[in-house]
Amino acid sequence: MVETVAGIQAVLGEGPTWDERRKVLYMVDIIGQTIYEYDPHKETIHKTALNQMIGAVVPRRAGGLLLALQHGFHAYDPESGKLTAIHDPEQQLPGNRFNDGKCDPAGRFWAGTMSLTGEGGQGALYRLDKDWKVSRMVESVSCSNGLAWSPDGDTLYYIDTPTREVAAFDYEAVTGAISNRRAVVRLEQDQGFPDGMTIDEEGMLWIAHWGGARVSRWDPGSGKQLGKIELPVPLVTSCTFGGPNLDQLYITTARTGMSEQDLEEYPLAGSLFRTKPGVKGMQTIAFQG
Ligand code: CA
């Protein structure tokens, strides 16, 4: 059974992140320029409005949040409302914005960019280390999206949406280096485009299908699909495991670009969904800087 979390309807919902420490779920509305904080225990929703688009939010070990905003990496203190700019690696590219991001097993933050007009190959994937040094890790990215690290910490999985593929890289936890890119999963034309992604404790990938009305589970070893969860909306953007036992899958969706007629047909578009898929996820890693 898939249920909706009442009170959230995003234009472009994205980036669900479970905060282990506070037992809350964060997500963003990229176009709505808002961070949502959902507390499933208290059943409360707290919204933070920003003055630019936001691609991703993750908790910081030092407290507060790390944000990938339209104009670069920022630290945010929800208590005081103070926003501190860290670095914008694309200051020279005003036609780009940050999109999806996540921390690696060593607590470095990875986030990528895309062109605001959808022009191909204009973006890149960046790594922000705990000393706030930024490295460009993948060049010529069109729409940087899902990121996940294998449970053994040796592999990075990455989605550049228009490729319709999940790429795998060898990943070195000590240095944060990646190498040996290869494709491990490929979506067919009629399945939509791969968007956000998470991984379960068995090392299987959960992929959100933009234009495919589902989340699907894949074995990156064999490249085979193992299952799917259908959703009553077409634009499925990302997913993550959450809840005190990490056994609930939270799924974000969008309503951007849909016609009046489509919105009547899919009134739940933009909602946050939740289901229990029968497997547990990996713990969210906080940014260590
Ligand atoms: Ca996305």
mmCIF file of C-alpha atoms and ligand atoms in Angstrom:
data_model
loop_
_atom_site.group_PDB
_atom_site.id
_atom_site.type_symbol
_atom_site.label_atom_id
_atom_site.label_comp_id
_atom_site.label_asym_id
_atom_site.label_seq_id
_atom_site.Cartn_x
_atom_site.Cartn_y
_atom_site.Cartn_z
ATOM 1 C CA MET A 1 0.000 0.000 0.000
ATOM 2 C CA VAL A 2 1.211 3.477 -0.892
ATOM 3 C CA GLU A 3 -0.029 6.412 1.204
ATOM 4 C CA THR A 4 0.416 10.155 0.850
ATOM 5 C CA VAL A 5 1.837 12.404 3.537
ATOM 6 C CA ALA A 6 -0.845 15.060 4.020
ATOM 7 C CA GLY A 7 0.077 18.714 3.637
ATOM 8 C CA ILE A 8 2.791 18.571 0.999
ATOM 9 C CA GLN A 9 2.193 19.339 -2.656
ATOM 10 C CA ALA A 10 5.345 20.488 -4.395
ATOM 11 C CA VAL A 11 5.838 21.951 -7.857
ATOM 12 C CA LEU A 12 9.042 19.930 -8.191
ATOM 13 C CA GLY A 13 9.431 17.769 -5.100
ATOM 14 C CA GLU A 14 12.877 16.202 -4.807
ATOM 15 C CA GLY A 15 15.771 15.140 -2.621
ATOM 16 C CA PRO A 16 14.147 13.225 0.262
ATOM 17 C CA THR A 17 16.692 12.742 3.077
ATOM 18 C CA TRP A 18 16.117 10.988 6.394
ATOM 19 C CA ASP A 19 17.824 12.659 9.362
ATOM 20 C CA GLU A 20 18.807 9.831 11.755
ATOM 21 C CA ARG A 21 19.569 12.195 14.590
ATOM 22 C CA ARG A 22 16.327 14.162 14.572
ATOM 23 C CA LYS A 23 14.097 11.405 13.116
ATOM 24 C CA VAL A 24 12.666 13.760 10.482
ATOM 25 C CA LEU A 25 12.503 13.703 6.712
ATOM 26 C CA TYR A 26 13.759 16.643 4.664
ATOM 27 C CA MET A 27 12.778 17.220 1.066
ATOM 28 C CA VAL A 28 12.951 20.169 -1.291
ATOM 29 C CA ASP A 29 10.671 21.859 -3.806
ATOM 30 C CA ILE A 30 13.258 23.006 -6.341
ATOM 31 C CA ILE A 31 11.013 25.399 -8.270
ATOM 32 C CA GLY A 32 8.976 26.322 -5.182
ATOM 33 C CA GLN A 33 12.309 27.298 -3.509
ATOM 34 C CA THR A 34 11.297 25.595 -0.283
ATOM 35 C CA ILE A 35 12.744 23.075 2.206
ATOM 36 C CA TYR A 36 10.181 20.813 3.865
ATOM 37 C CA GLU A 37 10.843 19.140 7.198
ATOM 38 C CA TYR A 38 8.388 16.367 8.025
ATOM 39 C CA ASP A 39 8.261 14.818 11.497
ATOM 40 C CA PRO A 40 6.331 11.530 11.184
ATOM 41 C CA HIS A 41 6.139 11.063 14.965
ATOM 42 C CA LYS A 42 4.623 14.483 15.720
ATOM 43 C CA GLU A 43 2.922 14.582 12.300
ATOM 44 C CA THR A 44 4.149 18.122 11.706
ATOM 45 C CA ILE A 45 5.469 19.830 8.581
ATOM 46 C CA HIS A 46 7.801 22.812 8.743
ATOM 47 C CA LYS A 47 8.528 24.853 5.603
ATOM 48 C CA THR A 48 11.526 27.098 4.985
ATOM 49 C CA ALA A 49 11.272 29.527 2.060
ATOM 50 C CA LEU A 50 14.474 30.417 0.208
ATOM 51 C CA ASN A 51 15.220 33.158 -2.335
ATOM 52 C CA GLN A 52 16.693 30.847 -4.992
ATOM 53 C CA MET A 53 16.191 27.326 -6.271
ATOM 54 C CA ILE A 54 17.401 24.466 -4.097
ATOM 55 C CA GLY A 55 18.641 21.129 -5.431
ATOM 56 C CA ALA A 56 19.495 19.177 -2.301
ATOM 57 C CA VAL A 57 19.611 19.269 1.498
ATOM 58 C CA VAL A 58 21.606 17.039 3.864
ATOM 59 C CA PRO A 59 22.231 17.183 7.627
ATOM 60 C CA ARG A 60 25.639 18.396 8.879
ATOM 61 C CA ARG A 61 27.515 16.676 11.670
ATOM 62 C CA ALA A 62 28.280 20.118 13.121
ATOM 63 C CA GLY A 63 24.517 20.785 13.311
ATOM 64 C CA GLY A 64 22.171 22.419 10.865
ATOM 65 C CA LEU A 65 22.023 21.661 7.171
ATOM 66 C CA LEU A 66 24.137 21.750 4.052
ATOM 67 C CA LEU A 67 22.357 22.997 0.930
ATOM 68 C CA ALA A 68 23.109 22.796 -2.789
ATOM 69 C CA LEU A 69 21.400 25.981 -3.973
ATOM 70 C CA GLN A 70 21.033 27.424 -7.455
ATOM 71 C CA HIS A 71 24.102 29.544 -6.639
ATOM 72 C CA GLY A 72 26.349 27.012 -4.947
ATOM 73 C CA PHE A 73 26.982 25.260 -1.646
ATOM 74 C CA HIS A 74 25.659 26.882 1.536
ATOM 75 C CA ALA A 75 25.484 26.024 5.216
ATOM 76 C CA TYR A 76 22.126 26.741 6.875
ATOM 77 C CA ASP A 77 21.287 27.080 10.543
ATOM 78 C CA PRO A 78 17.526 26.526 10.960
ATOM 79 C CA GLU A 79 17.634 27.896 14.507
ATOM 80 C CA SER A 80 18.878 31.364 13.538
ATOM 81 C CA GLY A 81 17.901 31.277 9.859
ATOM 82 C CA LYS A 82 21.519 32.137 8.975
ATOM 83 C CA LEU A 83 22.661 31.121 5.484
ATOM 84 C CA THR A 84 26.446 30.973 4.914
ATOM 85 C CA ALA A 85 27.878 30.714 1.390
ATOM 86 C CA ILE A 86 30.592 28.058 1.090
ATOM 87 C CA HIS A 87 31.517 28.029 -2.586
ATOM 88 C CA ASP A 88 29.901 28.288 -6.021
ATOM 89 C CA PRO A 89 31.943 26.183 -8.459
ATOM 90 C CA GLU A 90 29.872 27.489 -11.387
ATOM 91 C CA GLN A 91 29.872 31.208 -10.709
ATOM 92 C CA GLN A 92 30.824 31.663 -14.377
ATOM 93 C CA LEU A 93 27.778 29.631 -15.554
ATOM 94 C CA PRO A 94 24.611 31.570 -14.586
ATOM 95 C CA GLY A 95 22.550 29.381 -16.923
ATOM 96 C CA ASN A 96 23.083 26.362 -14.673
ATOM 97 C CA ARG A 97 21.667 25.356 -11.318
ATOM 98 C CA PHE A 98 22.441 22.675 -8.757
ATOM 99 C CA ASN A 99 20.285 19.576 -8.778
ATOM 100 C CA ASP A 100 20.412 16.313 -6.782
ATOM 101 C CA GLY A 101 23.064 15.700 -4.085
ATOM 102 C CA LYS A 102 24.038 13.242 -1.326
ATOM 103 C CA CYS A 103 26.904 12.412 1.060
ATOM 104 C CA ASP A 104 29.322 9.551 0.427
ATOM 105 C CA PRO A 105 30.228 6.969 3.120
ATOM 106 C CA ALA A 106 33.065 9.252 4.333
ATOM 107 C CA GLY A 107 30.724 12.231 4.723
ATOM 108 C CA ARG A 108 31.813 14.242 1.673
ATOM 109 C CA PHE A 109 28.924 15.919 -0.172
ATOM 110 C CA TRP A 110 28.409 15.208 -3.874
ATOM 111 C CA ALA A 111 26.030 17.277 -6.017
ATOM 112 C CA GLY A 112 25.677 17.959 -9.694
ATOM 113 C CA THR A 113 24.351 20.648 -11.976
ATOM 114 C CA MET A 114 22.228 21.064 -15.086
ATOM 115 C CA SER A 115 21.299 23.749 -17.588
ATOM 116 C CA LEU A 116 18.158 25.734 -16.691
ATOM 117 C CA THR A 117 17.047 25.462 -20.324
ATOM 118 C CA GLY A 118 17.797 21.749 -20.644
ATOM 119 C CA GLU A 119 20.812 22.165 -22.906
ATOM 120 C CA GLY A 120 22.861 18.946 -22.916
ATOM 121 C CA GLY A 121 26.378 18.488 -21.527
ATOM 122 C CA GLN A 122 26.514 21.830 -19.655
ATOM 123 C CA GLY A 123 26.631 20.447 -16.124
ATOM 124 C CA ALA A 124 29.081 18.560 -13.930
ATOM 125 C CA LEU A 125 29.203 16.468 -10.763
ATOM 126 C CA TYR A 126 31.108 18.053 -7.851
ATOM 127 C CA ARG A 127 32.496 16.789 -4.556
ATOM 128 C CA LEU A 128 32.624 19.035 -1.489
ATOM 129 C CA ASP A 129 35.140 17.732 1.078
ATOM 130 C CA LYS A 130 34.892 18.354 4.798
ATOM 131 C CA ASP A 131 37.526 21.116 4.560
ATOM 132 C CA TRP A 132 35.153 22.815 2.039
ATOM 133 C CA LYS A 133 37.474 22.127 -0.909
ATOM 134 C CA VAL A 134 35.466 21.501 -4.101
ATOM 135 C CA SER A 135 36.498 19.096 -6.883
ATOM 136 C CA ARG A 136 34.886 18.556 -10.286
ATOM 137 C CA MET A 137 34.446 14.768 -10.545
ATOM 138 C CA VAL A 138 32.432 14.174 -13.744
ATOM 139 C CA GLU A 139 32.402 16.553 -16.739
ATOM 140 C CA SER A 140 29.857 17.091 -19.536
ATOM 141 C CA VAL A 141 26.786 16.085 -17.517
ATOM 142 C CA SER A 142 23.363 16.946 -18.946
ATOM 143 C CA CYS A 143 21.034 16.486 -15.948
ATOM 144 C CA SER A 144 22.880 15.354 -12.818
ATOM 145 C CA ASN A 145 20.555 13.231 -10.711
ATOM 146 C CA GLY A 146 20.521 10.099 -8.531
ATOM 147 C CA LEU A 147 23.537 9.108 -6.405
ATOM 148 C CA ALA A 148 24.024 6.010 -4.243
ATOM 149 C CA TRP A 149 26.959 4.132 -2.708
ATOM 150 C CA SER A 150 27.023 0.348 -2.381
ATOM 151 C CA PRO A 151 26.729 -1.094 1.166
ATOM 152 C CA ASP A 152 30.377 -2.267 0.994
ATOM 153 C CA GLY A 153 31.376 1.311 0.112
ATOM 154 C CA ASP A 154 33.330 0.328 -3.019
ATOM 155 C CA THR A 155 30.972 1.555 -5.752
ATOM 156 C CA LEU A 156 29.276 4.838 -6.633
ATOM 157 C CA TYR A 157 26.103 4.637 -8.717
ATOM 158 C CA TYR A 158 25.161 7.751 -10.664
ATOM 159 C CA ILE A 159 22.377 8.881 -13.003
ATOM 160 C CA ASP A 160 22.736 11.494 -15.733
ATOM 161 C CA THR A 161 19.032 11.399 -16.689
ATOM 162 C CA PRO A 162 19.073 11.720 -20.514
ATOM 163 C CA THR A 163 21.442 8.717 -20.783
ATOM 164 C CA ARG A 164 18.582 6.513 -19.425
ATOM 165 C CA GLU A 165 21.320 4.630 -17.576
ATOM 166 C CA VAL A 166 22.716 4.094 -14.126
ATOM 167 C CA ALA A 167 26.500 4.352 -14.324
ATOM 168 C CA ALA A 168 28.766 2.669 -11.787
ATOM 169 C CA PHE A 169 32.237 3.881 -10.748
ATOM 170 C CA ASP A 170 34.858 2.270 -8.527
ATOM 171 C CA TYR A 171 34.933 4.510 -5.443
ATOM 172 C CA GLU A 172 37.808 4.946 -2.977
ATOM 173 C CA ALA A 173 36.543 5.955 0.444
ATOM 174 C CA VAL A 174 39.924 7.213 1.685
ATOM 175 C CA THR A 175 40.543 9.674 -1.159
ATOM 176 C CA GLY A 176 37.046 10.107 -2.617
ATOM 177 C CA ALA A 177 38.404 9.252 -6.080
ATOM 178 C CA ILE A 178 36.244 7.529 -8.714
ATOM 179 C CA SER A 179 37.279 5.544 -11.797
ATOM 180 C CA ASN A 180 36.243 2.846 -14.277
ATOM 181 C CA ARG A 181 32.848 4.187 -15.392
ATOM 182 C CA ARG A 182 30.458 1.568 -16.831
ATOM 183 C CA ALA A 183 26.679 1.254 -17.344
ATOM 184 C CA VAL A 184 24.889 -1.202 -15.031
ATOM 185 C CA VAL A 185 21.160 -0.497 -15.514
ATOM 186 C CA ARG A 186 19.300 0.801 -18.542
ATOM 187 C CA LEU A 187 15.628 1.934 -18.713
ATOM 188 C CA GLU A 188 13.579 1.239 -21.840
ATOM 189 C CA GLN A 189 11.821 4.046 -23.754
ATOM 190 C CA ASP A 190 8.382 3.196 -22.315
ATOM 191 C CA GLN A 191 9.651 3.282 -18.698
ATOM 192 C CA GLY A 192 10.335 7.027 -18.566
ATOM 193 C CA PHE A 193 13.653 8.552 -17.482
ATOM 194 C CA PRO A 194 15.744 7.610 -14.425
ATOM 195 C CA ASP A 195 15.724 10.477 -11.892
ATOM 196 C CA GLY A 196 16.615 10.183 -8.189
ATOM 197 C CA MET A 197 17.836 6.949 -6.624
ATOM 198 C CA THR A 198 18.535 5.167 -3.359
ATOM 199 C CA ILE A 199 19.977 1.791 -2.348
ATOM 200 C CA ASP A 200 18.811 -0.858 0.128
ATOM 201 C CA GLU A 201 20.869 -2.905 2.583
ATOM 202 C CA GLU A 202 20.972 -5.764 0.057
ATOM 203 C CA GLY A 203 22.741 -3.471 -2.417
ATOM 204 C CA MET A 204 19.773 -3.188 -4.790
ATOM 205 C CA LEU A 205 18.962 0.147 -6.446
ATOM 206 C CA TRP A 206 15.604 1.932 -6.158
ATOM 207 C CA ILE A 207 15.087 4.282 -9.101
ATOM 208 C CA ALA A 208 12.424 6.998 -9.503
ATOM 209 C CA HIS A 209 10.950 7.114 -13.022
ATOM 210 C CA TRP A 210 10.320 10.641 -14.364
ATOM 211 C CA GLY A 211 7.420 10.148 -16.771
ATOM 212 C CA GLY A 212 7.130 6.499 -15.755
ATOM 213 C CA ALA A 213 4.751 6.658 -12.729
ATOM 214 C CA ARG A 214 6.790 4.245 -10.625
ATOM 215 C CA VAL A 215 9.799 3.425 -8.516
ATOM 216 C CA SER A 216 11.639 0.282 -9.592
ATOM 217 C CA ARG A 217 14.142 -2.008 -7.853
ATOM 218 C CA TRP A 218 17.182 -3.282 -9.764
ATOM 219 C CA ASP A 219 20.141 -5.584 -9.234
ATOM 220 C CA PRO A 220 23.183 -3.615 -10.445
ATOM 221 C CA GLY A 221 25.147 -6.874 -10.632
ATOM 222 C CA SER A 222 22.922 -8.487 -13.254
ATOM 223 C CA GLY A 223 21.271 -5.346 -14.663
ATOM 224 C CA LYS A 224 17.892 -7.005 -14.086
ATOM 225 C CA GLN A 225 14.739 -5.421 -12.692
ATOM 226 C CA LEU A 226 13.503 -7.107 -9.509
ATOM 227 C CA GLY A 227 10.269 -5.258 -8.816
ATOM 228 C CA LYS A 228 8.358 -1.999 -8.955
ATOM 229 C CA ILE A 229 5.988 0.205 -6.997
ATOM 230 C CA GLU A 230 3.404 1.979 -9.124
ATOM 231 C CA LEU A 231 2.291 5.489 -8.205
ATOM 232 C CA PRO A 232 -0.848 7.423 -9.143
ATOM 233 C CA VAL A 233 1.216 10.260 -10.673
ATOM 234 C CA PRO A 234 3.491 10.353 -13.746
ATOM 235 C CA LEU A 235 6.456 12.468 -12.579
ATOM 236 C CA VAL A 236 8.260 10.464 -9.884
ATOM 237 C CA THR A 237 11.455 12.243 -8.891
ATOM 238 C CA SER A 238 13.319 10.532 -6.052
ATOM 239 C CA CYS A 239 13.111 8.170 -3.092
ATOM 240 C CA THR A 240 14.868 7.352 0.168
ATOM 241 C CA PHE A 241 14.456 4.997 3.089
ATOM 242 C CA GLY A 242 13.408 6.509 6.379
ATOM 243 C CA GLY A 243 11.591 5.941 9.632
ATOM 244 C CA PRO A 244 13.174 4.740 12.904
ATOM 245 C CA ASN A 245 13.805 1.282 11.379
ATOM 246 C CA LEU A 246 14.721 2.542 7.867
ATOM 247 C CA ASP A 247 11.997 0.280 6.492
ATOM 248 C CA GLN A 248 9.768 2.960 4.944
ATOM 249 C CA LEU A 249 10.359 4.250 1.437
ATOM 250 C CA TYR A 250 9.588 7.960 0.994
ATOM 251 C CA ILE A 251 8.924 8.982 -2.616
ATOM 252 C CA THR A 252 8.837 12.545 -4.001
ATOM 253 C CA THR A 253 6.915 13.633 -7.116
ATOM 254 C CA ALA A 254 6.286 16.720 -9.241
ATOM 255 C CA ARG A 255 3.521 18.651 -11.005
ATOM 256 C CA THR A 256 5.682 21.025 -13.044
ATOM 257 C CA GLY A 257 4.817 21.326 -16.724
ATOM 258 C CA MET A 258 1.564 19.349 -16.400
ATOM 259 C CA SER A 259 -1.547 20.669 -18.174
ATOM 260 C CA GLU A 260 -4.804 21.547 -16.374
ATOM 261 C CA GLN A 261 -6.241 18.367 -17.793
ATOM 262 C CA ASP A 262 -3.313 16.264 -16.529
ATOM 263 C CA LEU A 263 -3.611 17.820 -13.083
ATOM 264 C CA GLU A 264 -7.298 16.909 -12.981
ATOM 265 C CA GLU A 265 -6.414 13.367 -13.957
ATOM 266 C CA TYR A 266 -3.522 13.148 -11.455
ATOM 267 C CA PRO A 267 -4.609 15.317 -8.493
ATOM 268 C CA LEU A 268 -1.904 13.858 -6.231
ATOM 269 C CA ALA A 269 0.944 15.042 -8.471
ATOM 270 C CA GLY A 270 3.595 16.736 -6.316
ATOM 271 C CA SER A 271 2.710 14.737 -3.204
ATOM 272 C CA LEU A 272 5.123 12.965 -0.895
ATOM 273 C CA PHE A 273 4.310 9.244 -0.806
ATOM 274 C CA ARG A 274 5.297 6.544 1.684
ATOM 275 C CA THR A 275 5.230 2.751 1.557
ATOM 276 C CA LYS A 276 6.800 -0.277 3.260
ATOM 277 C CA PRO A 277 8.580 -2.219 0.517
ATOM 278 C CA GLY A 278 9.733 -5.125 2.745
ATOM 279 C CA VAL A 279 13.434 -4.298 2.766
ATOM 280 C CA LYS A 280 15.516 -1.800 4.743
ATOM 281 C CA GLY A 281 17.629 1.049 3.444
ATOM 282 C CA MET A 282 21.060 2.384 4.279
ATOM 283 C CA GLN A 283 21.608 5.040 6.913
ATOM 284 C CA THR A 284 21.831 8.627 5.655
ATOM 285 C CA ILE A 285 25.363 9.963 6.011
ATOM 286 C CA ALA A 286 25.665 13.516 7.351
ATOM 287 C CA PHE A 287 28.150 16.007 5.876
ATOM 288 C CA GLN A 288 31.273 15.847 8.054
ATOM 289 C CA GLY A 289 32.394 19.428 7.402
HETATM 290 CA CA CA B 1 15.977 14.927 -9.788
#
